[in-house]
mmCIF file of C-alpha atoms in Angstrom:
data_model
loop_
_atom_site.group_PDB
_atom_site.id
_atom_site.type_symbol
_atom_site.label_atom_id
_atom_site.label_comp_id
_atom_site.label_asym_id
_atom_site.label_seq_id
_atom_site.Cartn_x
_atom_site.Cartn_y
_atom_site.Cartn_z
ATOM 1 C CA UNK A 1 91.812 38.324 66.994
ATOM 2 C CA UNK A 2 92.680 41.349 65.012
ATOM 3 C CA UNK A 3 95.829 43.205 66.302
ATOM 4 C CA UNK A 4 95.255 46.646 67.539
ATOM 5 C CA UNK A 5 97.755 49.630 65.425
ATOM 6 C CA UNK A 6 100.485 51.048 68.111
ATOM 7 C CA UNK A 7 100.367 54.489 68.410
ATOM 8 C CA UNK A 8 103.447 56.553 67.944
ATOM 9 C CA UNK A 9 103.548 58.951 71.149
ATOM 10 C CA UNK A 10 106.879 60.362 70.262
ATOM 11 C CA UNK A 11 105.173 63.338 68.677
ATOM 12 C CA UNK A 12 102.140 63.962 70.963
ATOM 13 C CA UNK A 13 102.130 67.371 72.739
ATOM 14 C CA UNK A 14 103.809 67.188 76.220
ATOM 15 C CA UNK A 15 100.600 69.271 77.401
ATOM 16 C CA UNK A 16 96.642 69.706 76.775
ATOM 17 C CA UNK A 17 97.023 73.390 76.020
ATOM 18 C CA UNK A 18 99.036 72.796 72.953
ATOM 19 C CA UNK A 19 95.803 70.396 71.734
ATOM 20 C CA UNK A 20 93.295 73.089 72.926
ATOM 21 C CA UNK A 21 95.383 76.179 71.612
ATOM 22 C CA UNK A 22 95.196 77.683 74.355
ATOM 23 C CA UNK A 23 96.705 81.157 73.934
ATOM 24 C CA UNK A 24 100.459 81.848 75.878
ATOM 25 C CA UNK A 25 100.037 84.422 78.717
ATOM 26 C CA UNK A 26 103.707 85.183 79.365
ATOM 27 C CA UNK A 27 104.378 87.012 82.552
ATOM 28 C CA UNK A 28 106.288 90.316 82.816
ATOM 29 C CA UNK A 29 108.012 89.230 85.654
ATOM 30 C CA UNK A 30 110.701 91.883 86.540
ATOM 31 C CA UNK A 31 113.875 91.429 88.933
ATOM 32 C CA UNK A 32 113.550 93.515 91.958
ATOM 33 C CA UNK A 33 116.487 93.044 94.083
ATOM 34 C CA UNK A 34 116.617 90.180 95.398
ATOM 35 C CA UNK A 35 113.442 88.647 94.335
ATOM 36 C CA UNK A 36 110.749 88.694 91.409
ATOM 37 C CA UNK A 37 108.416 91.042 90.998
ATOM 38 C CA UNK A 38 105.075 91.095 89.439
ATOM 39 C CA UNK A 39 102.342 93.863 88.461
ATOM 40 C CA UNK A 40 98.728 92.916 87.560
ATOM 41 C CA UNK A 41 97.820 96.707 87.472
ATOM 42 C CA UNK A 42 95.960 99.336 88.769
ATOM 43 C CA UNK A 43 93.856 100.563 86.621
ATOM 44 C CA UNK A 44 93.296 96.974 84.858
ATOM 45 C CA UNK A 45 92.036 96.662 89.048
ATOM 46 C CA UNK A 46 89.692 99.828 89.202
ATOM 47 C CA UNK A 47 88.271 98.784 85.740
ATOM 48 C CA UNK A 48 87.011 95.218 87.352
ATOM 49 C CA UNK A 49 86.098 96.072 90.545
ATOM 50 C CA UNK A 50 84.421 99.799 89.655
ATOM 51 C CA UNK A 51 80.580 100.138 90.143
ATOM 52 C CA UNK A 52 78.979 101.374 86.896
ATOM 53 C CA UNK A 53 77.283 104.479 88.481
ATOM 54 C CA UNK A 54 80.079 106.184 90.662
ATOM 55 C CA UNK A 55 81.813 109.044 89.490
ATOM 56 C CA UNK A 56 84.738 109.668 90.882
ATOM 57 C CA UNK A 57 87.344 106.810 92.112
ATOM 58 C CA UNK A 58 88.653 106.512 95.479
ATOM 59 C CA UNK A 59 91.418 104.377 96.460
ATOM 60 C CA UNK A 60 92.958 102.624 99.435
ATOM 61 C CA UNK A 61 96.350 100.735 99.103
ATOM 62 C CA UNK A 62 97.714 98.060 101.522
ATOM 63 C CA UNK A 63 101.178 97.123 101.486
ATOM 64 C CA UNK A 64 102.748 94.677 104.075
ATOM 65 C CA UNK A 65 105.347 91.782 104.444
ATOM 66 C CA UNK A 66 103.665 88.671 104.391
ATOM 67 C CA UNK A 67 105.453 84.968 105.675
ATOM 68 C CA UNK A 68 103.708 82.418 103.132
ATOM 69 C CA UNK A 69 105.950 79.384 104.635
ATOM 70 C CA UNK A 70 107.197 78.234 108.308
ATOM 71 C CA UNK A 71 110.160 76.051 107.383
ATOM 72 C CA UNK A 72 111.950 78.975 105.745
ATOM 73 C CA UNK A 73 111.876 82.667 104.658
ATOM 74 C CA UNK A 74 109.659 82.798 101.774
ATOM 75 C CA UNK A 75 108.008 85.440 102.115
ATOM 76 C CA UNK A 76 105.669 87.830 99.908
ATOM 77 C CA UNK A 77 105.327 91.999 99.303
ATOM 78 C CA UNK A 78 101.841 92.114 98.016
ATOM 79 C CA UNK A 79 100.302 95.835 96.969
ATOM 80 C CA UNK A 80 96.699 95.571 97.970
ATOM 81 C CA UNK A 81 93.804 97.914 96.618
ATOM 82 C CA UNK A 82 89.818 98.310 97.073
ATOM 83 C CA UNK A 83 88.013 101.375 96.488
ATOM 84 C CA UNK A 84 86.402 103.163 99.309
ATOM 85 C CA UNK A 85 83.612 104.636 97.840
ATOM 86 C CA UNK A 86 82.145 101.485 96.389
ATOM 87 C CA UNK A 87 79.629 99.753 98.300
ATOM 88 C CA UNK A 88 81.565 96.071 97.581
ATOM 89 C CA UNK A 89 84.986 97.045 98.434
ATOM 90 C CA UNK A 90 86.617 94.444 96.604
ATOM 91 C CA UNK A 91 90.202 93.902 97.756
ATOM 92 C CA UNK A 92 92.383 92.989 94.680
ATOM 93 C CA UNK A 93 95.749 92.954 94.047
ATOM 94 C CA UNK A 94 97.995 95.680 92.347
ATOM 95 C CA UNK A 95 101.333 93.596 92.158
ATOM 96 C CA UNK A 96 103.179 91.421 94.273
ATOM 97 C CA UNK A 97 107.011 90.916 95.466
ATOM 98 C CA UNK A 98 108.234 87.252 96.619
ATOM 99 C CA UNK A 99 111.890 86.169 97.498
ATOM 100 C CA UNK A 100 113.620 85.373 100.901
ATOM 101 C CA UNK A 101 113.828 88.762 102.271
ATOM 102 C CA UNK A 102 112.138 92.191 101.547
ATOM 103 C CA UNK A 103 112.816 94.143 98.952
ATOM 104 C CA UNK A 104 116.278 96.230 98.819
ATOM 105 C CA UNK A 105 115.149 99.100 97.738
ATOM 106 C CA UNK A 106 111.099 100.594 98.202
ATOM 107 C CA UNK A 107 111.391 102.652 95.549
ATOM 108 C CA UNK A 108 112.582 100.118 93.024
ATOM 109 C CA UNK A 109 109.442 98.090 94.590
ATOM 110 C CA UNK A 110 106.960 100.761 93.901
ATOM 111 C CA UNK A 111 108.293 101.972 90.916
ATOM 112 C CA UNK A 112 105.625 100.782 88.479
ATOM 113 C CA UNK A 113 102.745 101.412 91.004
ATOM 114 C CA UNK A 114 104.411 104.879 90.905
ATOM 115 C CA UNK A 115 104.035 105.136 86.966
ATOM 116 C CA UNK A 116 100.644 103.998 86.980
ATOM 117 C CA UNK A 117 99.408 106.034 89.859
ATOM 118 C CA UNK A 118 100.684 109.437 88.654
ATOM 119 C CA UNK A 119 98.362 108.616 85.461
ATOM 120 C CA UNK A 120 95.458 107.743 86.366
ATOM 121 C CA UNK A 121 95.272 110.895 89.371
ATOM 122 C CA UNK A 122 96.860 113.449 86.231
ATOM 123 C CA UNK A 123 94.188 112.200 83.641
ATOM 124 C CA UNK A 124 91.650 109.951 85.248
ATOM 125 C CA UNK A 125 90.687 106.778 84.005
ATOM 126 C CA UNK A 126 87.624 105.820 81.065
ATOM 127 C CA UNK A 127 85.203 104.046 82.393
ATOM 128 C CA UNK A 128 81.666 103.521 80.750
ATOM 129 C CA UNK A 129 82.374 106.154 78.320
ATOM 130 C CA UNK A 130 82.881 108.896 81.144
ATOM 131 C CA UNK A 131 86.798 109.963 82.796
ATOM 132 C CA UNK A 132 86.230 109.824 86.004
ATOM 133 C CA UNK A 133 88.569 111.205 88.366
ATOM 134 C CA UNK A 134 90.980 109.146 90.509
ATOM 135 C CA UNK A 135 92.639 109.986 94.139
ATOM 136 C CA UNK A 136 93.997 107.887 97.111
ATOM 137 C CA UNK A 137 92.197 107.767 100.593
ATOM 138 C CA UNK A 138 95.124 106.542 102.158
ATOM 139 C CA UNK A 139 98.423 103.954 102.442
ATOM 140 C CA UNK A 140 97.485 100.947 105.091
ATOM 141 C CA UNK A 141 100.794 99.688 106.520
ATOM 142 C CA UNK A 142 101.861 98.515 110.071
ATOM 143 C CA UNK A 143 104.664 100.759 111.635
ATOM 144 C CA UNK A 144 107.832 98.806 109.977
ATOM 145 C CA UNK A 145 106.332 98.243 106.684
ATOM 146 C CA UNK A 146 105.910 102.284 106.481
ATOM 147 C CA UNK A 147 109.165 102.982 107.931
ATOM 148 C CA UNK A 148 110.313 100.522 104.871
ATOM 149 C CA UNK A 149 108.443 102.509 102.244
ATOM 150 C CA UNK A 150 109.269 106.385 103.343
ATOM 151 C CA UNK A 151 112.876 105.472 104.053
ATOM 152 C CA UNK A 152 112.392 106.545 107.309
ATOM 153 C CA UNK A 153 113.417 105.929 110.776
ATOM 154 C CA UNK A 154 112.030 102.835 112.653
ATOM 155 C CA UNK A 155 109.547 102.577 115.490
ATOM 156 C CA UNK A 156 111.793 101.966 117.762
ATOM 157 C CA UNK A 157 114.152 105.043 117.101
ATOM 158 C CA UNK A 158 114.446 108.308 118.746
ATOM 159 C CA UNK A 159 113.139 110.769 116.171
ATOM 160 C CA UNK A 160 111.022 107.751 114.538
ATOM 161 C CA UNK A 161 107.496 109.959 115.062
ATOM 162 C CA UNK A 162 105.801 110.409 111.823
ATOM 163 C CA UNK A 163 102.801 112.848 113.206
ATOM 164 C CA UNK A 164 105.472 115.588 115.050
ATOM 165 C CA UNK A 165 109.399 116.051 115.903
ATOM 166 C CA UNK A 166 109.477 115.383 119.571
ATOM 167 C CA UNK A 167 112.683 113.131 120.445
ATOM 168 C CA UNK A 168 112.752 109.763 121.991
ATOM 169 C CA UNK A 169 114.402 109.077 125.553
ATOM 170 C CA UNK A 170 116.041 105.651 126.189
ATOM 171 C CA UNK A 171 114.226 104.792 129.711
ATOM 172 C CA UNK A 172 114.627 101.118 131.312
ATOM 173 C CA UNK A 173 116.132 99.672 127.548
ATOM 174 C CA UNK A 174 113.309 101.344 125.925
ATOM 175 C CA UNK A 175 112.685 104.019 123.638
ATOM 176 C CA UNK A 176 109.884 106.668 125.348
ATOM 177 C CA UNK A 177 108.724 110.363 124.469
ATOM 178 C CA UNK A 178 108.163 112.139 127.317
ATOM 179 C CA UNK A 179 104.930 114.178 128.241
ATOM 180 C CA UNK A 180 104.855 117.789 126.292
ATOM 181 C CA UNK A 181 102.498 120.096 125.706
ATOM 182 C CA UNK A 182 103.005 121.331 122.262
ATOM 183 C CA UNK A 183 105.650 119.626 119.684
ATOM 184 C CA UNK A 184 105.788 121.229 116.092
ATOM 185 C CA UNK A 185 104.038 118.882 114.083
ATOM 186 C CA UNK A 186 105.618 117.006 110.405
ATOM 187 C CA UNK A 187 103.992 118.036 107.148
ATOM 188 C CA UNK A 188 104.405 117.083 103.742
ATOM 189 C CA UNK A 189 106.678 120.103 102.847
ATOM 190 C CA UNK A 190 109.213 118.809 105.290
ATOM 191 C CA UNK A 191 108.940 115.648 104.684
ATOM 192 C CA UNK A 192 109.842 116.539 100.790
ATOM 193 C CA UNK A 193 112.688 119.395 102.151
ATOM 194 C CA UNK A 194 114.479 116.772 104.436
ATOM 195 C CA UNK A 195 113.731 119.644 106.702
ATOM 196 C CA UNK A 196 114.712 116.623 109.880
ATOM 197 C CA UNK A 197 117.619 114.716 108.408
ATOM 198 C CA UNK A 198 117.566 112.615 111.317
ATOM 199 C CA UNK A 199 114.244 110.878 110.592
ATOM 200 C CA UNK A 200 115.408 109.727 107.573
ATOM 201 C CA UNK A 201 117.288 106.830 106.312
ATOM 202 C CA UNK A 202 120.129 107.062 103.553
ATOM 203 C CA UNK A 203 119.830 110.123 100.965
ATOM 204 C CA UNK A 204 117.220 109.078 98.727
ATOM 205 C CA UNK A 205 112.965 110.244 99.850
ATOM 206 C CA UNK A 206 110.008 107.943 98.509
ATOM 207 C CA UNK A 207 109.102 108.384 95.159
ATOM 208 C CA UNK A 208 105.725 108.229 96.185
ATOM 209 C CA UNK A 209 105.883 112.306 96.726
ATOM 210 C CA UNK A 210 105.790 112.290 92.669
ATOM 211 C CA UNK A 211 102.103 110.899 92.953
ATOM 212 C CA UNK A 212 100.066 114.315 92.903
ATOM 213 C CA UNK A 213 98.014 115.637 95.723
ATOM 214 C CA UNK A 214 99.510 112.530 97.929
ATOM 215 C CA UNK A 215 100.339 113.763 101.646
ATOM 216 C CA UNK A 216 103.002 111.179 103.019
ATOM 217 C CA UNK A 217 102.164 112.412 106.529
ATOM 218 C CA UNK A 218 98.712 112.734 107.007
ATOM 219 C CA UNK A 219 97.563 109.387 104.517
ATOM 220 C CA UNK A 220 99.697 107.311 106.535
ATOM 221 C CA UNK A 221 97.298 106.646 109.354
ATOM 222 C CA UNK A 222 99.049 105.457 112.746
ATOM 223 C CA UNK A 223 99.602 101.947 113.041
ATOM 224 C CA UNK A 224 96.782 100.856 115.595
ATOM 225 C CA UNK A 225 98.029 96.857 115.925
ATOM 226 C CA UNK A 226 101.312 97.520 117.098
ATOM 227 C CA UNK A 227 100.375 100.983 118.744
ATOM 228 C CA UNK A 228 97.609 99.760 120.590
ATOM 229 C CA UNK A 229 97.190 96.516 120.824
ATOM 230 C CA UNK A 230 100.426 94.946 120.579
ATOM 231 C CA UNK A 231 102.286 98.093 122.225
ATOM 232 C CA UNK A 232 99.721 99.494 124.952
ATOM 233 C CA UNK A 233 97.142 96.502 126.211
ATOM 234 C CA UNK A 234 99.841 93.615 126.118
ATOM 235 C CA UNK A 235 102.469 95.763 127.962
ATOM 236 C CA UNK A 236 99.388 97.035 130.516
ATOM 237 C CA UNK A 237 98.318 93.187 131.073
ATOM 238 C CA UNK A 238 101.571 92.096 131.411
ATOM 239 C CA UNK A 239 102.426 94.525 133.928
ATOM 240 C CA UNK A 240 99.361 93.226 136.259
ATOM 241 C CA UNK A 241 100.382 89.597 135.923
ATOM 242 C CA UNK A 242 104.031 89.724 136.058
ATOM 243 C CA UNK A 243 106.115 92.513 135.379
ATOM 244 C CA UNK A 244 104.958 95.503 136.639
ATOM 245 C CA UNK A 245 105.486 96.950 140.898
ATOM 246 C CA UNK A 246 103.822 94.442 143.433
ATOM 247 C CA UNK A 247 101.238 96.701 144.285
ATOM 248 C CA UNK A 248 99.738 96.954 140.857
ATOM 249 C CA UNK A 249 99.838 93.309 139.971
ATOM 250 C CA UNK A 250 96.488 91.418 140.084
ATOM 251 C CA UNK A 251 96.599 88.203 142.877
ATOM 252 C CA UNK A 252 96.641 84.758 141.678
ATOM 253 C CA UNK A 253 93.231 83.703 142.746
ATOM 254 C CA UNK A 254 92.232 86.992 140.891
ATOM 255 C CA UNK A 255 93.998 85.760 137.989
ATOM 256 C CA UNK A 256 92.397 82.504 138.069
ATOM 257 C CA UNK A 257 89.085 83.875 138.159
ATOM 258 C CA UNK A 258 89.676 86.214 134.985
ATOM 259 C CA UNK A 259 90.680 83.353 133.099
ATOM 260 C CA UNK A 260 87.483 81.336 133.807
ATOM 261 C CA UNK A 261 85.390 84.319 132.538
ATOM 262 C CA UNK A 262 87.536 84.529 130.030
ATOM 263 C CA UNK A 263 86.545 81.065 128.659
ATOM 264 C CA UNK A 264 83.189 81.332 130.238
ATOM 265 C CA UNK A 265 82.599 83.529 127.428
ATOM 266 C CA UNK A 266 83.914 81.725 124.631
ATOM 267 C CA UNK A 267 81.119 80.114 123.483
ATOM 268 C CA UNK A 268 78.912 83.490 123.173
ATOM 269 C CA UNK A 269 81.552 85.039 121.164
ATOM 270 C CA UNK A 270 79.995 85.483 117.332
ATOM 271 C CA UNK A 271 81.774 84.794 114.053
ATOM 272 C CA UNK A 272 82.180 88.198 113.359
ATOM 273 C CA UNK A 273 85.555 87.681 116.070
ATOM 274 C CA UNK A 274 88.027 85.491 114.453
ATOM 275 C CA UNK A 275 89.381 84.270 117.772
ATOM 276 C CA UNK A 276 88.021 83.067 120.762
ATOM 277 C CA UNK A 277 89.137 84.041 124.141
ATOM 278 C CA UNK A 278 91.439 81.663 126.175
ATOM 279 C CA UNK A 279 93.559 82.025 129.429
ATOM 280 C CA UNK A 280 94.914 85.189 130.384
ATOM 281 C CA UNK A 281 98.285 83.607 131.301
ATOM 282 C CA UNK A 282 98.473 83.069 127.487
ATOM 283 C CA UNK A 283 99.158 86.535 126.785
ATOM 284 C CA UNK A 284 102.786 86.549 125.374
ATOM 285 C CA UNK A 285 101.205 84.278 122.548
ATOM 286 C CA UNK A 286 97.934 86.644 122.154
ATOM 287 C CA UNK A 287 97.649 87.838 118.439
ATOM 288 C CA UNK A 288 96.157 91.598 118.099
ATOM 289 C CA UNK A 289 93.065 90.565 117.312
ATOM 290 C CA UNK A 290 92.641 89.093 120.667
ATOM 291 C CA UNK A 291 94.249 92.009 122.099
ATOM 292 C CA UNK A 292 91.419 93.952 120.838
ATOM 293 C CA UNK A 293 88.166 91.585 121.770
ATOM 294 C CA UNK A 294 90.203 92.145 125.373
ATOM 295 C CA UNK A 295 89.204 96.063 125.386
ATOM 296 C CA UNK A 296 85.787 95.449 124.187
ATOM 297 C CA UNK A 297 85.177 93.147 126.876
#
């Protein structure tokens, strides 16, 4: 029986892309207090995702926390982009933040987007041998994500209003503004002046006012999920179920019989609705999304 030759594995590659040569893509992965931070790019985005007959570039950015783990913390910052006047709307991703906690600083977070940004809407970007021009639609972001990124006031203060400068009233351990006919509404120019100190938080404004022809007030649309669904319709049902003055909550057997429709329902409910309607008395644990099937229905 011949006697088969050992091989010598001492100096075979640890891994298959040494055999293939497969070409090292090193990360620039950049410390942003206290995590690591990432950018794929912009442009490198708008280059992929473009149509080949548009002419001009229109961009939305989304940028929101995001909890990737329930046993701990971890947690992600991702910049999100599509652009609105393509017919796909492609969402892809600009750059992304991941530690424990948010970032410490938004400007030091949007630093690079910053750079990039200011580019492309001062010269354009080359695409299919033509510069086309490049502007932002608007900055998606839920009410304490955009507090985080203007270094402003949160939600929950008393000058936290990002559309005018009417003050807050603590009523019943909440924060209201009262009824008023006319309140002198924020612009851009004050937002840049610190012309209301007291909005603001620390001594430092968002960079993102370097970004040309950007309006921090008026392409930061109100935050409808917290606003509205989470804020308005939870507090209103909760009020007719439990909390609210005796002779505005609904009766039990009432309650009982909005619940059945409720899941009467469920099983005509299309795809297009991510969630399907259950009992009413589940309402502390309703996401927004079910919030909002509630008004349609």
């Amino acid at each position: 029986m011949k006697q088969r030759e050992i091989i010598n594995t001492n100096e075979l590659p640890w891994d298959t892309r040494t055999l293939l040569a497969t070409p090292r893509l090193i990360p620039s992965i950049r410390i942003v207090e206290p995590g690591q931070y990432y950018h794929f790019g912009l442009a490198s985005g708008i280059i992929q995702h473009a149509s080949s007959n548009m002419t001009e570039i229109k961009i939305i950015i989304g940028i929101d926390g995001l909890p990737i783990a329930k046993s701990s913390n971890s947690q992600l910052w991702p910049i999100l982009a599509y652009i609105s006047n393509d017919t796909t709307k492609t969402v892809f991703p600009v750059s992304i933040y991941h530690d424990y906690t948010k970032p410490k600083d938004s400007n030091d977070f949007l630093v690079d987007f910053i750079s990039e940004a200011k580019e492309l809407v001062t010269n354009g970007i080359s695409l299919n041998n033509c510069n086309m021009k490049v502007s932002f639609g608007a900055f998606i972001c839920d009410s304490p994500a955009k507090a985080f990124i203007l270094k402003l006031k949160g939600h929950s203060g008393f000058l936290s209003c990002t559309r005018c400068i009417q003050v807050g009233e603590h009523y019943l351990n909440r924060v209201c503004y009262p009824y008023c006919n006319f309140s002198t509404k924020r612009t851009h120019e004050s937002y840049a002046s610190k012309a209301f100190e007291e909005h603001h938080i620390g001594n430092t404004l968002s960079r993102l006012i370097e970004v040309p022809g950007l309006d921090i007030v008026t392409m930061f649309p109100l935050d409808y999920m917290h606003l509205v669904a989470l804020g308005v319709v939870k507090k209103l049902i909760l009020l007719w179920l439990h909390t609210g003055p005796v002779q505005t909550r609904i009766q039990g057997r009432n309650i009982n019989i909005l619940s059945n429709s409720l899941l009467n329902i469920k099983q005509f409910i299309p795809i297009d609705f991510p969630r399907k309607t259950r009992l009413i008395q589940d309402v502390r644990r309703y996401k927004a999304s079910e919030l909002r099937f509630f008004i349609v229905i």
